[in-house]
């Protein structure tokens, strides 16, 4: 039978089928469900009918078919279908996956928890039928991945332990799936995602390669994971080729690949044979091309209103163009369109920058602070937060911010310069001199910074007075 046809076998009449075109499924699925019931159609056909409605975006009909097939009066509980363990598990797992999707998309904590609970319940029912089904374990792994990406509410503490626990549990679930079926591609993709989020980029890359060997015709999202691994490992040339391959294979404009290529272009180093003026021209041209790529992706994306990554990049470039109201607008759209903590932290950072440029320091401090709460390892808002504290003459708080940056990036010239200035203003001349001297030592590879020498001279004068 054609994939566009729902072929229902006539009960008691071998090799005879009732063919129903999927493209013209009725708005009310009752009649078709009655046909499936009267012909004792396999459970996989109930699922095929539901999925056909889902693929057409007809959610009401999808839910009706799923709830009818698994309800008390549906085929799921009939003795005739008891031997069809595979069909019963497939129905339960489909409902569970759908509720996981609803949970991930929900903005309300209570609704999110309800959908997660329903999904977990369906997977537990599947386990009772057969505990060794790889896709059931994959589904449970995806629940933990979705919970890992969910911002915690309530406590002001970072709470990274609970989130990392979800990542560990997801890894365990995908490992269990692979124990059931070593070539289960969804489980391998889940394992690769867990490794990537744990920053084990080399291991994640190897798993993605394993998937490519199992299925050389893997869809663009799989190749996208491969490309991100190369990028994270600093293998820029490989990453560029992989992102370009994603774009070539994508039917529509792939936003993630386009933005990634724009970032690669923006960060490209000019050839050493160029003179300083040519190098600067190269950088400026690349930045302009990258911005055009990002704006092009934004305009071409039908889902640009819900793509937090893209909206954040647009907000960033609006700031560079001094379009501060538009930057704040896009950053807020990004914040409310995602539940991913790091994405939300980046949105808060851009909102804070817009306020900072307007010299609205209280508002800027609030958003910088929230960005660091959502993502404690995110250092860019720490710099802005330190500046806000310095403006308010809250020296200990400012020093703490710059200290966090310098512990991770001890060679950061701007962070050390701010640290030296704040120490000087707070009255800690010895610490200020120490930081200023380190800045002077680093001037071998950069131009002389007059401000640093002036600050050092002032400290020396004060010490001699």
CSV table of N, CA and C in Angstrom, one decimal, residues 205-329:
chain,number,residue,atom,x,y,z
A,205,UNK,N,31.1,13.7,19.6
A,205,UNK,CA,31.4,13.7,18.2
A,205,UNK,C,31.5,12.2,17.7
A,206,UNK,N,32.1,11.4,18.5
A,206,UNK,CA,32.3,10.0,18.1
A,206,UNK,C,30.9,9.3,18.0
A,207,UNK,N,30.0,9.6,18.9
A,207,UNK,CA,28.7,9.0,18.9
A,207,UNK,C,27.9,9.5,17.7
A,208,UNK,N,28.0,10.8,17.4
A,208,UNK,CA,27.3,11.3,16.1
A,208,UNK,C,27.9,10.6,14.9
A,209,UNK,N,29.2,10.3,14.9
A,209,UNK,CA,29.8,9.6,13.7
A,209,UNK,C,29.2,8.2,13.7
A,210,UNK,N,29.0,7.6,14.8
A,210,UNK,CA,28.4,6.2,14.8
A,210,UNK,C,27.0,6.2,14.2
A,211,UNK,N,26.3,7.3,14.5
A,211,UNK,CA,24.9,7.4,13.9
A,211,UNK,C,25.0,7.6,12.4
A,212,UNK,N,26.0,8.4,12.0
A,212,UNK,CA,26.2,8.6,10.5
A,212,UNK,C,26.5,7.3,9.8
A,213,UNK,N,27.3,6.4,10.5
A,213,UNK,CA,27.6,5.1,9.9
A,213,UNK,C,26.4,4.2,9.8
A,214,UNK,N,25.6,4.2,10.8
A,214,UNK,CA,24.4,3.4,10.9
A,214,UNK,C,23.4,3.9,9.8
A,215,UNK,N,23.3,5.2,9.6
A,215,UNK,CA,22.4,5.8,8.7
A,215,UNK,C,23.0,7.0,7.9
A,216,UNK,N,23.7,6.6,6.8
A,216,UNK,CA,24.4,7.7,6.1
A,216,UNK,C,23.4,8.8,5.5
A,217,UNK,N,22.2,8.4,5.4
A,217,UNK,CA,21.2,9.4,5.0
A,217,UNK,C,20.5,10.2,6.1
A,218,UNK,N,21.2,10.3,7.2
A,218,UNK,CA,20.7,11.0,8.4
A,218,UNK,C,20.2,12.4,8.0
A,219,UNK,N,19.1,12.8,8.6
A,219,UNK,CA,18.5,14.2,8.3
A,219,UNK,C,19.4,15.3,8.8
A,220,UNK,N,19.2,16.5,8.4
A,220,UNK,CA,20.0,17.7,8.7
A,220,UNK,C,20.2,17.9,10.2
A,221,UNK,N,19.2,17.7,11.1
A,221,UNK,CA,19.5,17.9,12.5
A,221,UNK,C,20.6,17.0,13.1
A,222,UNK,N,20.8,15.8,12.6
A,222,UNK,CA,21.9,15.0,13.1
A,222,UNK,C,23.2,15.6,12.7
A,223,UNK,N,23.3,16.0,11.4
A,223,UNK,CA,24.5,16.7,11.0
A,223,UNK,C,24.8,18.0,11.7
A,224,UNK,N,23.7,18.6,12.1
A,224,UNK,CA,23.9,19.8,12.9
A,224,UNK,C,24.6,19.6,14.2
A,225,UNK,N,24.2,18.4,14.9
A,225,UNK,CA,24.9,18.0,16.1
A,225,UNK,C,26.4,17.8,15.9
A,226,UNK,N,26.7,17.2,14.8
A,226,UNK,CA,28.1,16.9,14.4
A,226,UNK,C,28.8,18.2,14.2
A,227,UNK,N,28.2,19.2,13.5
A,227,UNK,CA,28.8,20.5,13.3
A,227,UNK,C,29.1,21.2,14.6
A,228,UNK,N,28.1,21.2,15.5
A,228,UNK,CA,28.3,21.9,16.8
A,228,UNK,C,29.5,21.3,17.6
A,229,UNK,N,29.7,20.0,17.5
A,229,UNK,CA,30.8,19.3,18.1
A,229,UNK,C,32.1,19.8,17.6
A,230,UNK,N,32.2,19.9,16.3
A,230,UNK,CA,33.4,20.4,15.6
A,230,UNK,C,33.7,21.8,16.1
A,231,UNK,N,32.6,22.6,16.1
A,231,UNK,CA,32.8,24.0,16.5
A,231,UNK,C,33.3,24.1,18.0
A,232,UNK,N,32.7,23.3,18.9
A,232,UNK,CA,33.1,23.4,20.3
A,232,UNK,C,34.5,22.9,20.5
A,233,UNK,N,35.0,22.0,19.6
A,233,UNK,CA,36.4,21.5,19.7
A,233,UNK,C,37.4,22.5,19.0
A,234,UNK,N,36.9,23.6,18.4
A,234,UNK,CA,37.7,24.5,17.8
A,234,UNK,C,38.2,24.1,16.4
A,235,UNK,N,37.5,23.1,15.9
A,235,UNK,CA,37.9,22.6,14.5
A,235,UNK,C,37.0,23.4,13.5
A,236,UNK,N,37.3,24.6,13.3
A,236,UNK,CA,36.4,25.6,12.6
A,236,UNK,C,36.2,25.2,11.2
A,237,UNK,N,37.2,24.8,10.5
A,237,UNK,CA,37.1,24.4,9.1
A,237,UNK,C,36.1,23.3,8.9
A,238,UNK,N,36.3,22.2,9.8
A,238,UNK,CA,35.3,21.1,9.7
A,238,UNK,C,33.9,21.5,10.1
A,239,UNK,N,33.8,22.4,11.1
A,239,UNK,CA,32.5,22.9,11.5
A,239,UNK,C,31.8,23.6,10.3
A,240,UNK,N,32.6,24.5,9.7
A,240,UNK,CA,32.0,25.3,8.6
A,240,UNK,C,31.5,24.4,7.5
A,241,UNK,N,32.3,23.3,7.1
A,241,UNK,CA,31.8,22.4,6.1
A,241,UNK,C,30.6,21.7,6.5
A,242,UNK,N,30.5,21.3,7.8
A,242,UNK,CA,29.3,20.5,8.3
A,242,UNK,C,28.1,21.4,8.3
A,243,UNK,N,28.2,22.7,8.7
A,243,UNK,CA,27.1,23.6,8.7
A,243,UNK,C,26.6,23.9,7.3
A,244,UNK,N,27.6,24.0,6.4
A,244,UNK,CA,27.2,24.2,5.0
A,244,UNK,C,26.5,23.0,4.4
A,245,UNK,N,26.9,21.8,4.8
A,245,UNK,CA,26.2,20.6,4.4
A,245,UNK,C,24.8,20.5,4.9
A,246,UNK,N,24.6,21.0,6.2
A,246,UNK,CA,23.2,21.1,6.7
A,246,UNK,C,22.3,22.0,5.9
A,247,UNK,N,22.9,23.1,5.5
A,247,UNK,CA,22.1,24.1,4.7
A,247,UNK,C,21.7,23.4,3.3
A,248,UNK,N,22.7,22.7,2.8
A,248,UNK,CA,22.5,22.1,1.4
A,248,UNK,C,21.4,21.1,1.5
A,249,UNK,N,21.3,20.3,2.6
A,249,UNK,CA,20.4,19.2,2.7
A,249,UNK,C,19.0,19.7,3.2
A,250,UNK,N,18.9,20.9,3.8
A,250,UNK,CA,17.7,21.4,4.4
A,250,UNK,C,16.7,21.9,3.3
A,251,UNK,N,15.5,21.5,3.3
A,251,UNK,CA,14.5,21.9,2.4
A,251,UNK,C,14.2,23.4,2.6
A,252,UNK,N,14.1,23.8,3.9
A,252,UNK,CA,13.9,25.2,4.3
A,252,UNK,C,15.2,25.8,4.8
A,253,UNK,N,15.2,27.0,5.0
A,253,UNK,CA,16.4,27.7,5.6
A,253,UNK,C,16.6,27.2,7.0
A,254,UNK,N,17.8,26.6,7.3
A,254,UNK,CA,18.1,26.1,8.6
A,254,UNK,C,18.7,27.2,9.4
A,255,UNK,N,17.9,27.7,10.4
A,255,UNK,CA,18.3,28.9,11.1
A,255,UNK,C,19.6,28.7,11.9
A,256,UNK,N,19.7,27.6,12.6
A,256,UNK,CA,20.9,27.3,13.5
A,256,UNK,C,22.1,27.3,12.6
A,257,UNK,N,22.1,26.6,11.5
A,257,UNK,CA,23.3,26.5,10.6
A,257,UNK,C,23.7,27.8,10.1
A,258,UNK,N,22.7,28.6,9.7
A,258,UNK,CA,22.9,29.9,9.1
A,258,UNK,C,23.6,30.8,10.2
A,259,UNK,N,23.1,30.8,11.4
A,259,UNK,CA,23.6,31.7,12.4
A,259,UNK,C,25.0,31.2,12.8
A,260,UNK,N,25.2,29.9,12.8
A,260,UNK,CA,26.5,29.3,13.2
A,260,UNK,C,27.6,29.8,12.1
A,261,UNK,N,27.2,29.7,10.9
A,261,UNK,CA,28.1,30.2,9.8
A,261,UNK,C,28.4,31.6,9.9
A,262,UNK,N,27.4,32.4,10.3
A,262,UNK,CA,27.6,33.9,10.5
A,262,UNK,C,28.6,34.1,11.6
A,263,UNK,N,28.5,33.4,12.7
A,263,UNK,CA,29.4,33.6,13.8
A,263,UNK,C,30.8,33.2,13.4
A,264,UNK,N,30.9,32.1,12.6
A,264,UNK,CA,32.3,31.7,12.1
A,264,UNK,C,32.9,32.8,11.3
A,265,UNK,N,32.1,33.3,10.4
A,265,UNK,CA,32.5,34.4,9.5
A,265,UNK,C,33.0,35.6,10.4
A,266,UNK,N,32.2,36.0,11.4
A,266,UNK,CA,32.4,37.1,12.2
A,266,UNK,C,33.7,37.0,13.0
A,267,UNK,N,34.1,35.7,13.3
A,267,UNK,CA,35.3,35.5,14.2
A,267,UNK,C,36.5,35.1,13.3
A,268,UNK,N,36.3,35.1,12.0
A,268,UNK,CA,37.5,34.7,11.1
A,268,UNK,C,38.6,35.6,11.3
A,269,UNK,N,39.8,35.1,11.3
A,269,UNK,CA,41.0,35.9,11.4
A,269,UNK,C,41.6,36.2,10.0
A,270,UNK,N,42.0,37.5,9.9
A,270,UNK,CA,42.6,37.8,8.6
A,270,UNK,C,43.9,37.2,8.3
A,271,UNK,N,44.3,37.1,7.1
A,271,UNK,CA,45.6,36.5,6.7
A,271,UNK,C,46.7,37.4,7.3
A,272,UNK,N,47.8,36.8,7.8
A,272,UNK,CA,48.9,37.5,8.4
A,272,UNK,C,49.6,38.4,7.4
A,273,UNK,N,49.5,38.0,6.1
A,273,UNK,CA,50.2,38.8,5.0
A,273,UNK,C,49.6,40.2,4.8
A,274,UNK,N,48.3,40.4,5.3
A,274,UNK,CA,47.7,41.7,5.1
A,274,UNK,C,48.3,42.7,6.1
A,275,UNK,N,48.2,44.0,5.6
A,275,UNK,CA,48.7,45.1,6.5
A,275,UNK,C,47.5,45.4,7.5
A,276,UNK,N,47.8,46.2,8.5
A,276,UNK,CA,46.8,46.5,9.5
A,276,UNK,C,45.5,47.1,9.0
A,277,UNK,N,45.6,48.0,8.0
A,277,UNK,CA,44.4,48.6,7.4
A,277,UNK,C,43.6,47.5,6.7
A,278,UNK,N,44.3,46.6,5.9
A,278,UNK,CA,43.6,45.5,5.2
A,278,UNK,C,42.9,44.5,6.2
A,279,UNK,N,43.6,44.3,7.3
A,279,UNK,CA,43.1,43.4,8.3
A,279,UNK,C,41.8,43.9,8.9
A,280,UNK,N,41.8,45.2,9.2
A,280,UNK,CA,40.6,45.9,9.7
A,280,UNK,C,39.5,45.9,8.7
A,281,UNK,N,39.8,46.1,7.4
A,281,UNK,CA,38.8,46.1,6.4
A,281,UNK,C,38.2,44.7,6.3
A,282,UNK,N,39.0,43.7,6.4
A,282,UNK,CA,38.6,42.3,6.3
A,282,UNK,C,37.6,42.0,7.4
A,283,UNK,N,37.9,42.4,8.7
A,283,UNK,CA,37.1,42.2,9.8
A,283,UNK,C,35.7,42.9,9.6
A,284,UNK,N,35.8,44.1,9.2
A,284,UNK,CA,34.5,44.9,9.1
A,284,UNK,C,33.6,44.3,8.0
A,285,UNK,N,34.2,43.9,6.9
A,285,UNK,CA,33.4,43.3,5.8
A,285,UNK,C,32.8,42.0,6.3
A,286,UNK,N,33.6,41.2,7.0
A,286,UNK,CA,33.0,39.9,7.5
A,286,UNK,C,31.9,40.1,8.5
A,287,UNK,N,32.0,41.2,9.4
A,287,UNK,CA,31.0,41.5,10.3
A,287,UNK,C,29.7,41.9,9.6
A,288,UNK,N,29.9,42.7,8.6
A,288,UNK,CA,28.7,43.2,7.8
A,288,UNK,C,28.0,42.0,7.1
A,289,UNK,N,28.8,41.1,6.5
A,289,UNK,CA,28.2,39.9,5.9
A,289,UNK,C,27.5,39.0,6.9
A,290,UNK,N,28.1,38.9,8.1
A,290,UNK,CA,27.5,38.0,9.1
A,290,UNK,C,26.2,38.6,9.6
A,291,UNK,N,26.1,39.9,9.7
A,291,UNK,CA,24.9,40.6,10.2
A,291,UNK,C,23.8,40.4,9.1
A,292,UNK,N,24.2,40.5,7.8
A,292,UNK,CA,23.2,40.3,6.7
A,292,UNK,C,22.7,38.8,6.8
A,293,UNK,N,23.6,37.9,7.1
A,293,UNK,CA,23.2,36.5,7.1
A,293,UNK,C,22.1,36.3,8.3
A,294,UNK,N,22.4,36.9,9.4
A,294,UNK,CA,21.5,36.7,10.6
A,294,UNK,C,20.2,37.4,10.3
A,295,UNK,N,20.2,38.6,9.7
A,295,UNK,CA,18.9,39.2,9.4
A,295,UNK,C,18.2,38.5,8.3
A,296,UNK,N,18.9,37.9,7.4
A,296,UNK,CA,18.3,37.1,6.3
A,296,UNK,C,17.6,35.9,6.9
A,297,UNK,N,18.3,35.2,7.8
A,297,UNK,CA,17.7,34.1,8.5
A,297,UNK,C,16.4,34.5,9.3
A,298,UNK,N,16.5,35.6,10.0
A,298,UNK,CA,15.4,36.1,10.8
A,298,UNK,C,14.1,36.4,9.9
A,299,UNK,N,14.4,37.0,8.7
A,299,UNK,CA,13.3,37.4,7.9
A,299,UNK,C,12.7,36.1,7.1
A,300,UNK,N,13.6,35.2,6.9
A,300,UNK,CA,13.1,34.0,6.1
A,300,UNK,C,12.5,32.9,7.0
A,301,UNK,N,12.8,33.0,8.3
A,301,UNK,CA,12.3,32.0,9.2
A,301,UNK,C,10.8,32.2,9.5
A,302,UNK,N,10.0,31.2,9.2
A,302,UNK,CA,8.5,31.3,9.6
A,302,UNK,C,8.3,31.3,11.1
A,303,UNK,N,9.3,30.7,11.8
A,303,UNK,CA,9.1,30.6,13.2
A,303,UNK,C,10.1,31.5,14.0
A,304,UNK,N,10.4,32.7,13.3
A,304,UNK,CA,11.3,33.6,14.0
A,304,UNK,C,10.8,34.1,15.3
A,305,UNK,N,9.5,34.2,15.4
A,305,UNK,CA,8.9,34.7,16.7
A,305,UNK,C,9.2,33.8,17.9
A,306,UNK,N,9.4,32.5,17.6
A,306,UNK,CA,9.6,31.6,18.6
A,306,UNK,C,11.0,31.0,18.7
A,307,UNK,N,11.9,31.5,17.9
A,307,UNK,CA,13.3,31.0,17.9
A,307,UNK,C,14.2,31.9,18.8
A,308,UNK,N,14.4,31.5,20.0
A,308,UNK,CA,15.1,32.3,21.0
A,308,UNK,C,16.5,32.6,20.6
A,309,UNK,N,17.2,31.6,20.0
A,309,UNK,CA,18.6,31.7,19.6
A,309,UNK,C,18.7,32.9,18.6
A,310,UNK,N,17.8,32.8,17.5
A,310,UNK,CA,17.8,33.8,16.5
A,310,UNK,C,17.5,35.2,17.0
A,311,UNK,N,16.4,35.2,17.9
A,311,UNK,CA,16.0,36.5,18.4
A,311,UNK,C,17.1,37.2,19.3
A,312,UNK,N,17.9,36.3,20.0
A,312,UNK,CA,19.0,36.9,20.8
A,312,UNK,C,20.1,37.5,19.9
A,313,UNK,N,20.4,36.8,18.8
A,313,UNK,CA,21.4,37.3,17.9
A,313,UNK,C,20.9,38.6,17.2
A,314,UNK,N,19.6,38.7,16.9
A,314,UNK,CA,19.1,39.9,16.3
A,314,UNK,C,19.2,41.0,17.4
A,315,UNK,N,18.8,40.7,18.6
A,315,UNK,CA,18.9,41.7,19.7
A,315,UNK,C,20.4,42.2,19.8
A,316,UNK,N,21.3,41.3,19.8
A,316,UNK,CA,22.7,41.7,19.9
A,316,UNK,C,23.1,42.7,18.8
A,317,UNK,N,22.7,42.4,17.6
A,317,UNK,CA,23.1,43.3,16.5
A,317,UNK,C,22.3,44.6,16.5
A,318,UNK,N,21.1,44.6,17.0
A,318,UNK,CA,20.4,45.8,17.2
A,318,UNK,C,21.1,46.8,18.2
A,319,UNK,N,21.8,46.2,19.2
A,319,UNK,CA,22.6,47.0,20.1
A,319,UNK,C,23.8,47.6,19.4
A,320,UNK,N,24.4,46.8,18.6
A,320,UNK,CA,25.6,47.4,17.8
A,320,UNK,C,25.1,48.5,16.9
A,321,UNK,N,23.9,48.4,16.4
A,321,UNK,CA,23.4,49.5,15.5
A,321,UNK,C,22.7,50.6,16.3
A,322,UNK,N,22.8,50.5,17.6
A,322,UNK,CA,22.2,51.5,18.6
A,322,UNK,C,20.7,51.6,18.4
A,323,UNK,N,20.0,50.5,18.0
A,323,UNK,CA,18.6,50.4,18.0
A,323,UNK,C,18.1,49.8,19.3
A,324,UNK,N,18.2,50.5,20.4
A,324,UNK,CA,18.1,49.9,21.7
A,324,UNK,C,16.7,49.5,22.0
A,325,UNK,N,15.7,50.2,21.6
A,325,UNK,CA,14.3,49.7,21.9
A,325,UNK,C,14.0,48.4,21.1
A,326,UNK,N,14.5,48.3,19.9
A,326,UNK,CA,14.2,47.1,19.1
A,326,UNK,C,15.0,45.9,19.8
A,327,UNK,N,16.2,46.2,20.2
A,327,UNK,CA,17.1,45.2,20.9
A,327,UNK,C,16.4,44.7,22.1
A,328,UNK,N,15.8,45.6,22.9
A,328,UNK,CA,15.1,45.1,24.1
A,328,UNK,C,13.9,44.3,23.8
A,329,UNK,N,13.2,44.8,22.8
A,329,UNK,CA,11.9,44.1,22.3
A,329,UNK,C,12.3,42.6,21.9
